Tab-separated table of C-alpha atoms in Angstrom:
chain	number	residue	atom	x	y	z
A	14	MET	CA	-33.986	5.823	4.470
A	15	LYS	CA	-30.491	4.289	4.362
A	16	THR	CA	-29.803	2.051	1.362
A	17	ASP	CA	-26.802	0.330	-0.161
A	18	ALA	CA	-28.231	0.672	-3.675
A	19	LYS	CA	-27.230	3.457	-6.068
A	20	TYR	CA	-27.909	4.653	-9.581
A	21	VAL	CA	-25.271	4.623	-12.323
A	22	ASN	CA	-25.521	6.902	-15.335
A	23	THR	CA	-26.139	4.869	-18.489
A	24	SER	CA	-22.996	6.351	-20.076
A	25	TYR	CA	-20.942	4.313	-17.601
A	26	ILE	CA	-22.665	0.994	-18.249
A	27	ALA	CA	-20.402	-1.664	-19.788
A	28	ASP	CA	-20.658	-5.371	-20.484
A	29	ARG	CA	-20.199	-6.147	-16.782
A	30	LEU	CA	-22.758	-7.067	-14.121
A	31	ASP	CA	-20.497	-7.211	-11.037
A	32	ALA	CA	-21.217	-4.325	-8.653
A	33	ASN	CA	-17.538	-3.677	-7.878
A	34	TYR	CA	-16.993	-2.552	-11.475
A	35	TYR	CA	-19.238	0.450	-10.738
A	36	SER	CA	-17.568	1.487	-7.460
A	37	ASP	CA	-17.331	5.243	-6.921
A	38	LYS	CA	-13.518	5.318	-7.040
A	39	TYR	CA	-13.534	3.854	-10.552
A	40	LEU	CA	-16.294	6.132	-11.818
A	41	VAL	CA	-14.479	9.205	-10.469
A	42	ILE	CA	-11.299	8.215	-12.337
A	43	GLU	CA	-13.294	7.596	-15.518
A	44	GLN	CA	-14.891	11.037	-15.244
A	45	GLN	CA	-11.526	12.729	-14.596
A	46	ILE	CA	-10.065	11.085	-17.703
A	47	LYS	CA	-13.043	12.193	-19.814
A	48	ASN	CA	-12.669	15.759	-18.514
A	49	SER	CA	-8.867	15.921	-18.861
A	50	GLY	CA	-9.023	18.132	-21.931
A	51	TYR	CA	-6.554	15.858	-23.718
A	52	LYS	CA	-7.014	13.244	-26.392
A	53	VAL	CA	-8.177	9.917	-24.926
A	54	VAL	CA	-7.715	6.626	-26.815
A	55	LYS	CA	-8.301	2.964	-26.042
A	56	TYR	CA	-5.154	0.925	-25.399
A	57	HIS	CA	-5.734	-1.270	-28.455
A	58	ASP	CA	-5.675	1.897	-30.629
A	59	ILE	CA	-1.997	2.502	-29.805
A	60	CYS	CA	-0.862	-1.150	-29.972
A	61	ASP	CA	0.317	-3.360	-32.810
A	62	VAL	CA	0.271	-6.529	-30.668
A	63	ILE	CA	-1.425	-7.596	-27.410
A	64	LYS	CA	-0.797	-11.216	-26.533
A	65	CYS	CA	-0.995	-13.545	-23.541
A	66	GLY	CA	1.670	-16.127	-22.698
A	67	PRO	CA	0.785	-19.681	-23.805
A	68	PHE	CA	-0.578	-22.336	-21.481
A	69	GLY	CA	0.882	-25.814	-21.321
A	70	SER	CA	2.856	-28.313	-19.302
A	71	SER	CA	6.149	-27.237	-20.914
A	72	VAL	CA	6.224	-24.102	-18.745
A	73	LEU	CA	7.652	-25.852	-15.680
A	74	ALA	CA	10.330	-24.727	-13.245
A	75	GLU	CA	12.437	-27.826	-13.971
A	76	ASN	CA	12.804	-26.623	-17.566
A	77	TYR	CA	14.541	-23.388	-16.548
A	78	ASN	CA	18.257	-23.179	-17.374
A	79	ASP	CA	21.164	-20.711	-17.254
A	80	THR	CA	21.546	-19.898	-20.937
A	81	GLY	CA	18.101	-19.759	-22.537
A	82	ILE	CA	15.826	-16.827	-23.275
A	83	ILE	CA	14.577	-14.785	-20.300
A	84	MET	CA	11.025	-15.716	-19.285
A	85	ILE	CA	9.090	-12.959	-17.508
A	86	ARG	CA	6.827	-13.860	-14.583
A	87	PRO	CA	4.454	-11.601	-12.575
A	88	LEU	CA	6.999	-11.190	-9.760
A	89	ASN	CA	9.282	-9.372	-12.236
A	90	LEU	CA	6.710	-6.641	-12.804
A	91	LYS	CA	7.507	-3.643	-10.637
A	92	GLU	CA	6.559	-0.007	-10.887
A	93	VAL	CA	7.203	1.244	-14.472
A	94	LEU	CA	10.585	-0.476	-15.051
A	95	LEU	CA	10.788	-4.257	-15.184
A	96	SER	CA	12.702	-5.748	-12.254
A	97	GLU	CA	15.770	-7.753	-13.241
A	98	ASP	CA	15.838	-9.587	-9.900
A	99	GLU	CA	14.908	-13.284	-9.911
A	100	LEU	CA	14.864	-13.528	-13.698
A	101	VAL	CA	14.719	-17.087	-15.025
A	102	ARG	CA	15.673	-18.482	-18.421
A	103	PHE	CA	13.922	-21.036	-20.581
A	104	PRO	CA	15.531	-23.190	-23.313
A	105	GLU	CA	14.839	-21.355	-26.553
A	106	GLU	CA	14.700	-24.565	-28.593
A	107	SER	CA	11.759	-25.684	-26.411
A	108	LEU	CA	9.645	-22.589	-27.055
A	109	GLY	CA	7.850	-23.655	-30.192
A	110	THR	CA	5.670	-21.279	-32.192
A	111	ASP	CA	3.242	-20.588	-29.316
A	112	PHE	CA	5.723	-18.571	-27.296
A	113	PRO	CA	5.792	-14.897	-28.305
A	114	VAL	CA	9.064	-12.985	-28.124
A	115	PHE	CA	9.145	-9.378	-26.946
A	116	GLU	CA	11.926	-6.813	-26.674
A	117	ALA	CA	13.054	-3.586	-25.015
A	118	GLY	CA	10.268	-0.970	-24.985
A	119	ASP	CA	7.408	-3.477	-24.957
A	120	ILE	CA	4.940	-3.254	-22.046
A	121	LEU	CA	3.969	-6.235	-19.896
A	122	PHE	CA	0.949	-6.749	-17.606
A	123	ALA	CA	0.293	-9.259	-14.825
A	124	ARG	CA	-2.661	-11.432	-15.910
A	125	VAL	CA	-3.367	-12.750	-12.389
A	126	GLY	CA	-2.955	-11.487	-8.839
A	127	THR	CA	-2.692	-7.731	-8.414
A	128	PRO	CA	-2.645	-5.007	-11.092
A	129	SER	CA	0.906	-4.314	-12.252
A	130	CYS	CA	2.722	-3.489	-15.471
A	131	SER	CA	6.275	-2.659	-16.534
A	132	ILE	CA	8.260	-1.696	-19.595
A	133	ILE	CA	11.144	-3.933	-20.711
A	134	PRO	CA	14.381	-1.944	-20.192
A	135	ASN	CA	17.073	-1.459	-22.817
A	136	SER	CA	19.425	-3.699	-20.825
A	137	ILE	CA	17.329	-6.726	-21.870
A	138	GLU	CA	17.455	-7.637	-25.561
A	139	LYS	CA	14.501	-10.029	-25.757
A	140	VAL	CA	12.176	-12.053	-23.531
A	141	THR	CA	9.349	-14.517	-23.702
A	142	ILE	CA	6.444	-14.528	-21.254
A	143	SER	CA	4.852	-17.001	-18.871
A	144	PRO	CA	1.112	-17.875	-19.087
A	145	ASN	CA	0.409	-15.295	-16.369
A	146	ILE	CA	1.733	-12.347	-18.397
A	147	ILE	CA	0.060	-10.247	-21.088
A	148	ALA	CA	2.533	-8.428	-23.366
A	149	SER	CA	2.029	-5.594	-25.837
A	150	LYS	CA	3.953	-3.809	-28.576
A	151	LEU	CA	3.068	-0.129	-28.981
A	152	LYS	CA	2.950	1.704	-32.293
A	153	LYS	CA	6.173	3.506	-33.196
A	154	THR	CA	4.477	6.913	-33.052
A	155	ILE	CA	3.728	6.538	-29.315
A	156	ASN	CA	6.209	7.343	-26.522
A	157	LYS	CA	6.443	3.973	-24.761
A	158	TYR	CA	7.939	5.373	-21.567
A	159	TYR	CA	5.111	7.880	-21.222
A	160	VAL	CA	2.498	5.120	-21.591
A	161	ALA	CA	4.305	2.894	-19.072
A	162	LEU	CA	4.268	5.733	-16.550
A	163	PHE	CA	0.609	6.605	-17.208
A	164	LEU	CA	-0.378	2.974	-16.594
A	165	ASN	CA	1.385	3.133	-13.219
A	166	THR	CA	-0.477	6.245	-12.036
A	167	ASP	CA	-3.829	6.063	-10.246
A	168	TYR	CA	-5.462	6.709	-13.636
A	169	GLY	CA	-3.936	3.538	-15.057
A	170	LEU	CA	-3.814	1.210	-12.044
A	171	ASN	CA	-7.433	1.916	-11.058
A	172	GLN	CA	-8.547	0.982	-14.563
A	173	LEU	CA	-6.534	-2.248	-14.369
A	174	GLU	CA	-7.885	-3.065	-10.906
A	175	ARG	CA	-11.434	-2.392	-12.104
A	176	ARG	CA	-11.106	-4.896	-14.929
A	177	PHE	CA	-9.810	-7.777	-12.804
A	178	LYS	CA	-12.457	-10.448	-12.338
A	179	ALA	CA	-12.598	-12.339	-9.046
A	180	VAL	CA	-12.608	-16.059	-9.863
A	181	SER	CA	-10.354	-18.545	-8.017
A	182	GLN	CA	-7.841	-15.664	-8.153
A	183	PRO	CA	-8.212	-12.161	-9.639
A	184	THR	CA	-7.667	-12.347	-13.416
A	185	ILE	CA	-7.647	-9.933	-16.341
A	186	SER	CA	-7.896	-10.793	-20.052
A	187	THR	CA	-6.325	-9.310	-23.167
A	188	ASP	CA	-9.768	-8.048	-24.208
A	189	GLU	CA	-10.065	-6.110	-20.954
A	190	ILE	CA	-6.561	-4.647	-21.393
A	191	LYS	CA	-7.590	-3.382	-24.828
A	192	THR	CA	-10.375	-1.233	-23.331
A	193	ILE	CA	-8.167	0.795	-20.959
A	194	ASP	CA	-8.332	4.556	-21.613
A	195	ILE	CA	-4.985	6.252	-22.257
A	196	VAL	CA	-4.710	10.044	-21.977
A	197	LEU	CA	-2.480	11.287	-24.810
A	198	PRO	CA	-1.210	14.873	-24.511
A	199	ASN	CA	0.742	16.313	-27.426
A	200	VAL	CA	3.987	14.626	-28.428
A	201	HIS	CA	6.153	17.264	-26.704
A	202	ILE	CA	4.521	16.579	-23.320
A	203	GLN	CA	4.729	12.821	-23.909
A	204	ASN	CA	8.438	13.097	-24.686
A	205	TYR	CA	9.121	15.389	-21.718
A	206	ILE	CA	7.506	12.910	-19.312
A	207	GLY	CA	8.886	9.839	-21.090
A	208	ASN	CA	12.426	11.222	-20.938
A	209	LYS	CA	12.195	11.337	-17.129
A	210	ILE	CA	11.609	7.579	-17.131
A	211	ARG	CA	14.427	7.036	-19.624
A	212	LYS	CA	16.696	8.991	-17.267
A	213	ALA	CA	15.509	6.844	-14.345
A	214	GLU	CA	16.378	3.744	-16.382
A	215	GLU	CA	19.878	5.099	-17.090
A	216	LEU	CA	20.386	5.927	-13.409
A	217	ARG	CA	19.223	2.455	-12.395
A	218	GLU	CA	21.779	0.895	-14.750
A	219	GLU	CA	24.474	3.172	-13.317
A	220	ALA	CA	23.408	2.219	-9.771
A	221	LYS	CA	23.683	-1.491	-10.679
A	222	ARG	CA	27.160	-0.918	-12.106
A	223	LEU	CA	28.299	0.922	-8.962
A	224	LYS	CA	26.734	-1.724	-6.710
A	225	ASP	CA	28.596	-4.491	-8.580
A	226	GLU	CA	31.793	-2.458	-8.364
A	227	ALA	CA	31.351	-1.944	-4.592
A	228	GLU	CA	30.667	-5.651	-4.043
A	229	SER	CA	33.771	-6.561	-6.062
A	230	LEU	CA	35.893	-4.206	-3.953
A	231	LEU	CA	34.472	-5.677	-0.736
A	232	SER	CA	35.184	-9.172	-2.037
A	233	LEU	CA	38.804	-8.165	-2.693
A	234	VAL	CA	39.221	-6.636	0.773
A	235	LEU	CA	37.722	-9.717	2.466
A	236	LYS	CA	39.555	-12.065	0.051
A	237	LEU	CA	36.384	-14.065	-0.425
A	238	ASP	CA	37.936	-16.102	-3.226
A	239	GLU	CA	40.400	-17.486	-0.644
A	240	PHE	CA	37.723	-18.480	1.870
A	241	LYS	CA	37.261	-22.238	1.931
A	242	TYR	CA	36.145	-24.685	4.559
A	243	GLU	CA	35.557	-28.423	4.717
A	244	SER	CA	32.105	-29.599	5.749
A	245	THR	CA	32.233	-32.257	8.479
A	246	LYS	CA	29.693	-34.017	10.677
A	247	SER	CA	31.315	-32.726	13.870
A	248	TRP	CA	33.711	-29.934	14.814
A	249	VAL	CA	35.203	-28.196	17.823
A	250	VAL	CA	34.116	-24.653	18.753
A	251	ASN	CA	36.977	-22.487	19.986
A	252	ALA	CA	36.187	-20.851	23.356
A	253	GLU	CA	36.685	-17.350	21.910
A	254	PHE	CA	33.659	-17.874	19.659
A	255	LEU	CA	31.301	-19.052	22.405
A	256	GLU	CA	28.175	-16.955	22.940
A	257	PRO	CA	25.135	-17.402	25.224
A	258	TYR	CA	23.407	-19.582	22.613
A	259	LEU	CA	22.897	-23.334	22.754
A	260	ASN	CA	21.422	-24.035	19.302
A	261	VAL	CA	23.677	-25.904	16.854
A	262	GLN	CA	22.819	-23.607	13.949
A	263	PHE	CA	24.484	-20.661	15.691
A	264	TYR	CA	27.770	-22.603	15.665
A	265	ASN	CA	27.505	-23.721	12.044
A	266	LYS	CA	31.013	-24.613	10.875
A	267	GLU	CA	30.784	-22.299	7.868
A	268	TYR	CA	30.052	-19.289	10.112
A	269	LEU	CA	32.895	-20.133	12.491
A	270	SER	CA	35.300	-20.716	9.611
A	271	PHE	CA	34.395	-17.348	8.116
A	272	GLN	CA	35.040	-15.614	11.450
A	273	LYS	CA	38.479	-17.241	11.579
A	274	HIS	CA	39.099	-16.185	7.969
A	275	LEU	CA	38.361	-12.535	8.782
A	276	LYS	CA	40.558	-12.616	11.891
A	277	SER	CA	43.411	-14.104	9.870
A	278	LEU	CA	43.246	-10.993	7.631
A	279	GLY	CA	43.579	-8.723	10.672
A	280	ILE	CA	40.046	-7.405	10.202
A	281	SER	CA	38.466	-6.212	13.448
A	282	LEU	CA	35.035	-7.628	14.294
A	283	PHE	CA	32.537	-5.626	16.341
A	284	LYS	CA	29.219	-6.486	17.933
A	285	MET	CA	26.232	-4.659	16.469
A	286	SER	CA	25.732	-3.020	19.886
A	287	GLN	CA	29.152	-1.359	19.484
A	288	VAL	CA	28.232	0.439	16.254
A	289	LEU	CA	24.614	1.361	17.051
A	290	TYR	CA	23.254	3.946	19.436
A	291	LYS	CA	19.612	2.949	19.005
A	292	ILE	CA	17.434	0.120	17.712
A	293	ILE	CA	13.716	0.669	17.130
A	294	LYS	CA	11.389	-2.336	17.067
A	295	ASN	CA	7.653	-1.753	16.657
A	296	ASN	CA	4.430	-3.609	16.052
A	297	SER	CA	2.303	-2.790	13.016
A	298	PRO	CA	-0.516	-0.280	13.670
A	299	ASP	CA	-4.031	-1.517	14.464
A	300	GLU	CA	-6.544	-1.694	11.622
A	301	ASN	CA	-8.376	1.440	12.795
A	302	ASP	CA	-5.138	3.467	12.604
A	303	ARG	CA	-4.546	2.603	8.945
A	304	VAL	CA	-5.526	4.704	5.934
A	305	GLU	CA	-5.512	4.078	2.191
A	306	LYS	CA	-3.087	6.919	1.378
A	307	GLY	CA	-0.810	8.166	4.122
A	308	ILE	CA	2.609	7.613	5.700
A	309	PRO	CA	4.119	4.131	5.219
A	310	SER	CA	4.568	1.833	8.209
A	311	LEU	CA	7.071	-0.639	6.791
A	312	ILE	CA	6.633	-4.397	6.871
A	313	VAL	CA	8.979	-7.125	5.612
A	314	SER	CA	7.600	-7.266	2.062
A	315	ASP	CA	8.227	-3.521	1.589
A	316	ILE	CA	11.997	-3.951	1.860
A	317	ASP	CA	14.406	-5.151	-0.799
A	318	PRO	CA	18.186	-4.775	-0.679
A	319	TYR	CA	18.918	-1.089	-1.425
A	320	ARG	CA	15.244	-0.274	-2.028
A	321	ILE	CA	12.111	0.446	0.015
A	322	GLU	CA	8.615	0.210	-1.440
A	323	ILE	CA	7.242	3.665	-0.630
A	324	GLU	CA	4.459	4.398	-3.118
A	325	ASN	CA	2.719	1.039	-2.702
A	326	ALA	CA	3.572	0.299	0.941
A	327	LYS	CA	1.122	-2.292	2.251
A	328	ILE	CA	0.329	-0.421	5.498
A	329	GLN	CA	-0.073	3.349	5.678
A	330	VAL	CA	-1.125	5.572	8.587
A	331	SER	CA	-2.571	9.047	9.097
A	332	GLN	CA	-0.629	12.219	9.904
A	333	ASP	CA	-2.144	12.197	13.408
A	334	TYR	CA	-0.906	8.653	14.065
A	335	TYR	CA	2.535	9.608	12.766
A	336	LYS	CA	2.771	12.668	15.016
A	337	ALA	CA	1.741	10.602	18.050
A	338	ASN	CA	4.577	8.162	17.259
A	339	GLU	CA	7.118	10.629	15.887
A	340	HIS	CA	9.601	9.683	18.635
A	341	GLN	CA	9.906	6.325	16.835
A	342	ALA	CA	10.095	7.780	13.338
A	343	ILE	CA	12.782	6.583	10.922
A	344	CYS	CA	15.499	9.166	10.183
A	345	VAL	CA	17.978	9.859	7.372
A	346	ASP	CA	20.926	7.403	7.411
A	347	ASP	CA	19.032	4.828	9.492
A	348	VAL	CA	19.175	1.249	8.208
A	349	VAL	CA	15.933	-0.747	8.059
A	350	TYR	CA	16.458	-4.464	8.544
A	351	THR	CA	14.035	-7.389	8.249
A	352	THR	CA	14.081	-9.615	11.362
A	353	ALA	CA	11.684	-12.253	10.004
A	354	GLY	CA	11.173	-13.732	6.595
A	355	PRO	CA	11.035	-14.470	3.902
A	356	PRO	CA	13.022	-12.433	3.141
A	357	LEU	CA	15.065	-12.428	6.362
A	358	GLY	CA	18.013	-10.096	6.888
A	359	GLU	CA	17.439	-7.680	4.005
A	360	ALA	CA	18.673	-4.157	4.646
A	361	CYS	CA	18.270	-0.737	3.077
A	362	LEU	CA	19.754	2.657	3.886
A	363	VAL	CA	17.160	5.412	4.348
A	364	VAL	CA	17.656	8.621	2.373
A	365	ASP	CA	15.806	11.911	2.723
A	366	GLU	CA	13.509	11.332	-0.277
A	367	MET	CA	11.951	8.287	1.447
A	368	LEU	CA	10.728	10.167	4.530
A	369	PRO	CA	8.469	10.319	6.482
A	370	LEU	CA	8.432	6.651	7.519
A	371	LEU	CA	7.541	4.431	10.455
A	372	SER	CA	8.456	0.786	10.990
A	373	GLY	CA	6.042	-2.072	11.653
A	374	ALA	CA	6.285	-5.672	12.733
A	375	HIS	CA	9.550	-7.550	12.035
A	376	VAL	CA	11.323	-4.465	10.697
A	377	ALA	CA	14.118	-3.181	12.949
A	378	VAL	CA	15.472	0.350	12.537
A	379	LEU	CA	19.218	0.541	13.165
A	380	SER	CA	20.645	3.987	14.004
A	381	VAL	CA	24.400	3.868	13.476
A	382	ASN	CA	26.971	5.815	15.517
């Protein structure tokens, strides 16, 4: 007789009554951790501090400024290393005693939304946290980078996901964070793994430096500091700039002025069709073609400038689906480009390590000559 009920071994029973907490995928992870052969500790055993950001009306967007202390929000939490995009600052004199301050090496968790956690990189001296962040300071004897990576594996993220409670929006508490199991191999293994993340952090900082350098060089070549235009209520469009478009936005004075600026520098302008030999535009796969772990089919939210979300791509497909659509597969040196937003017009170059990939709705694949 078919039934949706199941038995759970009493060793797995916790102070939770919701059925989702006892889903098979969580119990399998718990059993794998118990059978790892390594030392297993609760998260609170390796922490000196676990604290949630304070609640209150003072944490408002209008209080952000350009010079205060960095305030971390859930959108800054990316895989392992904290994202430095869209950081905001909060006036330090307005913090009061309720706002905790954390520093490089401390680990942050999203309190609401989806399970995520990141370590604060060495490039950031100190931060405070919003009400939707839980922050922790690890004991000095623990390799912080190793723990940050472990928490971002299936063994860590499944435990986080399991502890989220579905209220008006999924939420996790500091008490639930404390109960997460951490597998602790010997210090040599911890350091070996942790050093890989430290190296990744160093490479990310080097990439940022080179990106800034490249943008500065481009700015010099295009003489962007010399580009100026006067905003007016009406303007004349030169015939050479006319295209088969009738909407006013297309002939925005700033765009036209910038075209004139480039031409005045003797810089040649080409249509996209002149530098591409192929453009791929697809729809996202149907629900029955999607799998939990497979080959990414990119959507807009998977693409940031210079970066594609591979590991946690929202839509993934089977090998069979990929092979059936391999003629539309993304290749090395293709550029993926978002054609709807937000964010609109973000681009990323595809390198070999990202493949295999397909594109979905509102993501164009540009193959350059």
